[in-house]
Short mmCIF file of C-alpha atoms in Angstrom, two decimals:
data_model
loop_
_atom_site.label_atom_id
_atom_site.label_comp_id
_atom_site.label_asym_id
_atom_site.label_seq_id
_atom_site.Cartn_x
_atom_site.Cartn_y
_atom_site.Cartn_z
CA UNK O 1 -95.48 -182.62 169.89
CA UNK O 2 -97.26 -180.20 167.56
CA UNK O 3 -99.68 -177.83 169.23
CA UNK O 4 -100.01 -175.26 166.47
CA UNK O 5 -101.87 -176.75 163.54
CA UNK O 6 -101.86 -175.31 160.06
CA UNK O 7 -103.88 -176.31 157.02
CA UNK O 8 -103.25 -176.89 154.23
CA UNK O 9 -99.59 -177.89 154.34
CA UNK O 10 -99.19 -177.25 150.62
CA UNK O 11 -101.14 -175.31 148.06
CA UNK O 12 -100.44 -174.75 144.36
CA UNK O 13 -102.52 -172.21 142.51
CA UNK O 14 -102.61 -169.80 139.60
CA UNK O 15 -102.01 -166.06 139.64
CA UNK O 16 -105.16 -164.15 140.56
CA UNK O 17 -106.81 -166.92 142.59
CA UNK O 18 -107.86 -166.63 146.21
CA UNK O 19 -106.17 -168.70 148.91
CA UNK O 20 -106.88 -169.21 152.60
CA UNK O 21 -104.67 -170.67 155.28
CA UNK O 22 -105.98 -171.77 158.64
CA UNK O 23 -104.24 -171.94 161.99
CA UNK O 24 -105.34 -173.30 165.34
CA UNK O 25 -103.40 -173.54 168.58
CA UNK O 26 -104.24 -175.74 171.54
CA UNK O 27 -101.81 -174.19 174.00
CA UNK O 28 -104.26 -171.78 175.58
CA UNK O 29 -102.28 -168.82 174.27
CA UNK O 30 -103.86 -165.46 173.58
CA UNK O 31 -101.50 -164.02 170.96
CA UNK O 32 -101.02 -165.36 167.46
CA UNK O 33 -98.85 -164.39 164.51
CA UNK O 34 -98.40 -164.89 160.81
CA UNK O 35 -94.87 -164.89 159.43
CA UNK O 36 -93.77 -165.20 155.83
CA UNK O 37 -90.67 -167.26 155.08
CA UNK O 38 -89.24 -166.81 151.60
CA UNK O 39 -87.02 -169.10 149.56
CA UNK O 40 -83.93 -167.65 151.27
CA UNK O 41 -85.39 -168.59 154.66
CA UNK O 42 -85.94 -164.97 155.65
CA UNK O 43 -88.66 -164.69 158.32
CA UNK O 44 -90.81 -161.59 158.21
CA UNK O 45 -93.65 -160.79 160.58
CA UNK O 46 -96.93 -159.98 158.83
CA UNK O 47 -99.66 -159.75 161.47
CA UNK O 48 -100.29 -160.37 165.12
CA UNK O 49 -103.53 -160.72 167.08
CA UNK O 50 -104.06 -160.57 170.82
CA UNK O 51 -107.44 -161.84 172.01
CA UNK O 52 -108.93 -161.39 168.55
CA UNK O 53 -107.62 -157.83 168.27
CA UNK O 54 -105.12 -156.87 165.59
CA UNK O 55 -102.01 -155.50 167.32
CA UNK O 56 -99.33 -155.78 164.67
CA UNK O 57 -99.90 -155.01 161.01
CA UNK O 58 -96.68 -154.76 159.09
CA UNK O 59 -96.48 -153.30 155.63
CA UNK O 60 -98.00 -156.04 153.51
CA UNK O 61 -100.08 -155.73 150.33
CA UNK O 62 -103.79 -155.18 150.90
CA UNK O 63 -104.63 -158.48 149.23
CA UNK O 64 -103.55 -160.13 152.50
CA UNK O 65 -106.16 -160.12 155.25
CA UNK O 66 -105.99 -161.90 158.60
CA UNK O 67 -109.11 -163.15 160.37
CA UNK O 68 -109.51 -164.25 163.96
CA UNK O 69 -112.72 -165.77 165.30
CA UNK O 70 -111.32 -166.42 168.76
CA UNK O 71 -107.96 -166.40 170.48
CA UNK O 72 -107.19 -169.96 169.39
CA UNK O 73 -107.68 -169.37 165.68
CA UNK O 74 -105.98 -167.09 163.18
CA UNK O 75 -106.55 -167.43 159.46
CA UNK O 76 -104.92 -165.71 156.52
CA UNK O 77 -106.65 -164.93 153.27
CA UNK O 78 -104.91 -163.81 150.10
CA UNK O 79 -107.45 -162.29 147.78
CA UNK O 80 -105.63 -162.42 144.45
CA UNK O 81 -102.28 -164.15 144.61
CA UNK O 82 -99.18 -162.91 142.82
CA UNK O 83 -96.01 -164.87 141.96
CA UNK O 84 -94.09 -163.11 144.74
CA UNK O 85 -96.52 -164.59 147.27
CA UNK O 86 -94.88 -167.98 146.79
CA UNK O 87 -93.45 -168.74 150.22
CA UNK O 88 -94.01 -170.70 153.39
CA UNK O 89 -96.51 -169.05 155.72
CA UNK O 90 -95.83 -169.81 159.36
CA UNK O 91 -98.33 -169.41 162.13
CA UNK O 92 -97.11 -168.95 165.70
CA UNK O 93 -98.55 -168.33 169.15
CA UNK O 94 -97.42 -167.18 172.57
CA UNK O 95 -98.74 -166.08 175.92
CA UNK O 96 -99.01 -162.31 176.09
CA UNK O 97 -96.81 -160.79 178.74
CA UNK O 98 -95.09 -164.04 179.65
CA UNK O 99 -91.51 -163.62 180.76
CA UNK O 100 -90.23 -166.15 178.29
CA UNK O 101 -91.98 -164.71 175.27
CA UNK O 102 -91.34 -167.98 173.47
CA UNK O 103 -93.06 -168.42 170.12
CA UNK O 104 -94.55 -171.79 169.19
CA UNK O 105 -94.67 -172.34 165.44
CA UNK O 106 -96.72 -174.58 163.23
CA UNK O 107 -95.11 -176.59 160.46
CA UNK O 108 -96.00 -174.04 157.83
CA UNK O 109 -98.19 -173.76 154.76
CA UNK O 110 -96.24 -173.73 151.54
CA UNK O 111 -97.79 -171.68 148.76
CA UNK O 112 -96.67 -172.01 145.15
CA UNK O 113 -98.09 -169.53 142.66
CA UNK O 114 -97.74 -170.52 139.02
CA UNK F 1 -86.00 -148.75 164.39
CA UNK F 2 -85.62 -152.17 165.96
CA UNK F 3 -83.50 -154.66 164.09
CA UNK F 4 -81.46 -157.82 164.40
CA UNK F 5 -78.50 -158.43 162.13
CA UNK F 6 -77.18 -161.92 161.44
CA UNK F 7 -74.40 -161.89 158.87
CA UNK F 8 -73.47 -165.52 158.36
CA UNK F 9 -75.76 -166.91 155.68
CA UNK F 10 -74.28 -170.39 155.51
CA UNK F 11 -71.74 -172.23 157.59
CA UNK F 12 -70.30 -175.60 156.56
CA UNK F 13 -68.47 -177.64 159.17
CA UNK F 14 -67.29 -181.17 159.77
CA UNK F 15 -68.41 -183.24 162.73
CA UNK F 16 -66.72 -182.25 165.99
CA UNK F 17 -65.90 -178.76 164.67
CA UNK F 18 -66.59 -175.64 166.76
CA UNK F 19 -69.64 -173.53 165.87
CA UNK F 20 -69.93 -169.80 166.50
CA UNK F 21 -72.74 -167.60 165.19
CA UNK F 22 -72.97 -163.93 166.02
CA UNK F 23 -75.82 -161.44 165.96
CA UNK F 24 -76.12 -157.77 166.79
CA UNK F 25 -79.27 -155.95 167.73
CA UNK F 26 -80.61 -152.44 167.84
CA UNK F 27 -83.52 -151.24 169.93
CA UNK F 28 -84.62 -148.35 172.09
CA UNK F 29 -86.49 -150.72 174.40
CA UNK F 30 -85.51 -153.55 176.71
CA UNK F 31 -84.97 -156.61 174.55
CA UNK F 32 -85.42 -160.26 175.24
CA UNK F 33 -83.07 -162.30 173.05
CA UNK F 34 -83.54 -165.79 171.64
CA UNK F 35 -82.03 -168.44 169.43
CA UNK F 36 -84.38 -170.55 167.34
CA UNK F 37 -83.58 -173.62 165.25
CA UNK F 38 -85.49 -174.85 162.23
CA UNK F 39 -85.02 -178.40 160.99
CA UNK F 40 -86.02 -179.32 157.47
CA UNK F 41 -89.79 -179.60 157.04
CA UNK F 42 -90.58 -178.15 160.45
CA UNK F 43 -91.37 -174.77 161.92
CA UNK F 44 -88.76 -172.91 163.98
CA UNK F 45 -88.50 -173.93 167.63
CA UNK F 46 -86.89 -172.27 170.58
CA UNK F 47 -83.33 -173.38 171.25
CA UNK F 48 -82.29 -170.88 173.88
CA UNK F 49 -83.47 -167.73 175.57
CA UNK F 50 -80.79 -165.36 176.77
CA UNK F 51 -82.17 -163.34 179.65
CA UNK F 52 -79.28 -161.79 181.50
CA UNK F 53 -76.37 -159.83 180.14
CA UNK F 54 -73.00 -161.55 180.47
CA UNK F 55 -74.65 -164.78 181.55
CA UNK F 56 -74.80 -167.93 179.49
CA UNK F 57 -77.82 -169.97 178.55
CA UNK F 58 -77.37 -173.55 177.46
CA UNK F 59 -79.38 -176.30 175.82
CA UNK F 60 -78.56 -179.51 173.90
CA UNK F 61 -74.86 -178.68 174.03
CA UNK F 62 -75.39 -175.16 172.67
CA UNK F 63 -74.45 -172.08 174.68
CA UNK F 64 -75.60 -168.51 174.20
CA UNK F 65 -74.02 -165.37 175.56
CA UNK F 66 -75.19 -161.80 175.48
CA UNK F 67 -73.04 -158.68 175.68
CA UNK F 68 -75.06 -155.58 176.48
CA UNK F 69 -72.06 -153.30 175.91
CA UNK F 70 -71.62 -154.31 172.28
CA UNK F 71 -75.35 -155.13 171.79
CA UNK F 72 -74.40 -158.54 170.49
CA UNK F 73 -75.25 -162.12 171.27
CA UNK F 74 -73.63 -165.34 170.22
CA UNK F 75 -74.46 -169.00 169.81
CA UNK F 76 -71.75 -171.60 170.10
CA UNK F 77 -71.27 -175.32 170.31
CA UNK F 78 -67.97 -177.01 171.00
CA UNK F 79 -68.50 -180.08 168.88
CA UNK F 80 -71.22 -180.13 166.24
CA UNK F 81 -72.84 -183.29 164.93
CA UNK F 82 -74.52 -184.06 161.63
CA UNK F 83 -77.93 -183.90 163.33
CA UNK F 84 -77.28 -180.24 164.15
CA UNK F 85 -77.64 -179.38 160.46
CA UNK F 86 -80.46 -176.82 160.40
CA UNK F 87 -81.18 -173.11 160.07
CA UNK F 88 -80.40 -171.08 163.19
CA UNK F 89 -82.09 -167.76 163.82
CA UNK F 90 -81.33 -165.13 166.38
CA UNK F 91 -84.37 -163.18 167.47
CA UNK F 92 -85.30 -160.24 169.61
CA UNK F 93 -88.49 -159.26 171.33
CA UNK F 94 -88.79 -155.62 172.17
CA UNK F 95 -90.69 -155.67 175.45
CA UNK F 96 -92.30 -152.33 174.78
CA UNK F 97 -94.23 -153.40 171.70
CA UNK F 98 -94.17 -157.21 171.59
CA UNK F 99 -92.91 -157.51 168.06
CA UNK F 100 -90.48 -160.36 167.61
CA UNK F 101 -87.79 -159.75 165.01
CA UNK F 102 -85.71 -162.48 163.45
CA UNK F 103 -82.24 -162.34 161.96
CA UNK F 104 -81.78 -163.59 158.40
CA UNK F 105 -80.82 -167.07 159.56
CA UNK F 106 -77.66 -169.16 159.31
CA UNK F 107 -77.86 -172.41 157.37
CA UNK F 108 -75.58 -174.86 159.17
CA UNK F 109 -74.40 -177.86 157.20
CA UNK F 110 -72.42 -180.46 159.16
CA UNK F 111 -70.62 -183.05 157.06
CA UNK F 112 -69.99 -186.51 158.53
#
C-alpha cells in the first residue's frame, strides 16, 4: 500500500519552463529524500531533509531547489528545465536513526523536457 | 569516498534458472547493506536488509549474503520465475552520514 505520494505522476514541458513536484508521506517519518532516476535506471541522490532541515545536498545544478514545509512534505522545484532534466524523480522517506534504515519510495514523477 | 559497484547491467534467464548478482562496496564507516527491487511503473522497495557479516537474509525466495573480508554482498535465488523480472539494486547506508548509495541496478528478464 502506497504511503509516499507524489504529484504529478507525469509532466511534459518545454525547455526553460518551471516545474514543481510534490511529495507527502503518511508514515510519520522525519527524513525525506529526492532521487533522480535516468533512462538507464541509475539512481542518484539529490537532496535529503531531516525535520525540515537540509542535511544532504549533492552536486546538482542550482536550478533545482527543494522545499520542506514540515517533516511530512518535501517538494522539488526546477526553475528553468533543460533537456537533461528528463528523468523520473523519486521521493523517499525513512525514520532517522532507525536500525533498519529502510527507504520507502513513491511511484515517481516522470519529467519529459521537449 | 563511499561507493557501491554493481557490474551486471542486464541478466536474462529462463524460468527455474539460478540467479546471482554481486556488489562490492567501499566506505570508511560502518555500512548497512540492502537489496531493493523495482517493478515496472513502481518505485523501488526493500527486498532484503543484510545486517550481519557472513549471515544470510532471506525474503520471497531470495537470499542475501555479505562478506566483510571482500567487502562484497550477493543476491541469489535458486529458481527464478517470470514475475521476478524487475530491476534489482544493491544499496549501502553509511551509518556515519546517513547517505544511502545505490548500485547501478541489474535488469533481470526472466523468460517463460
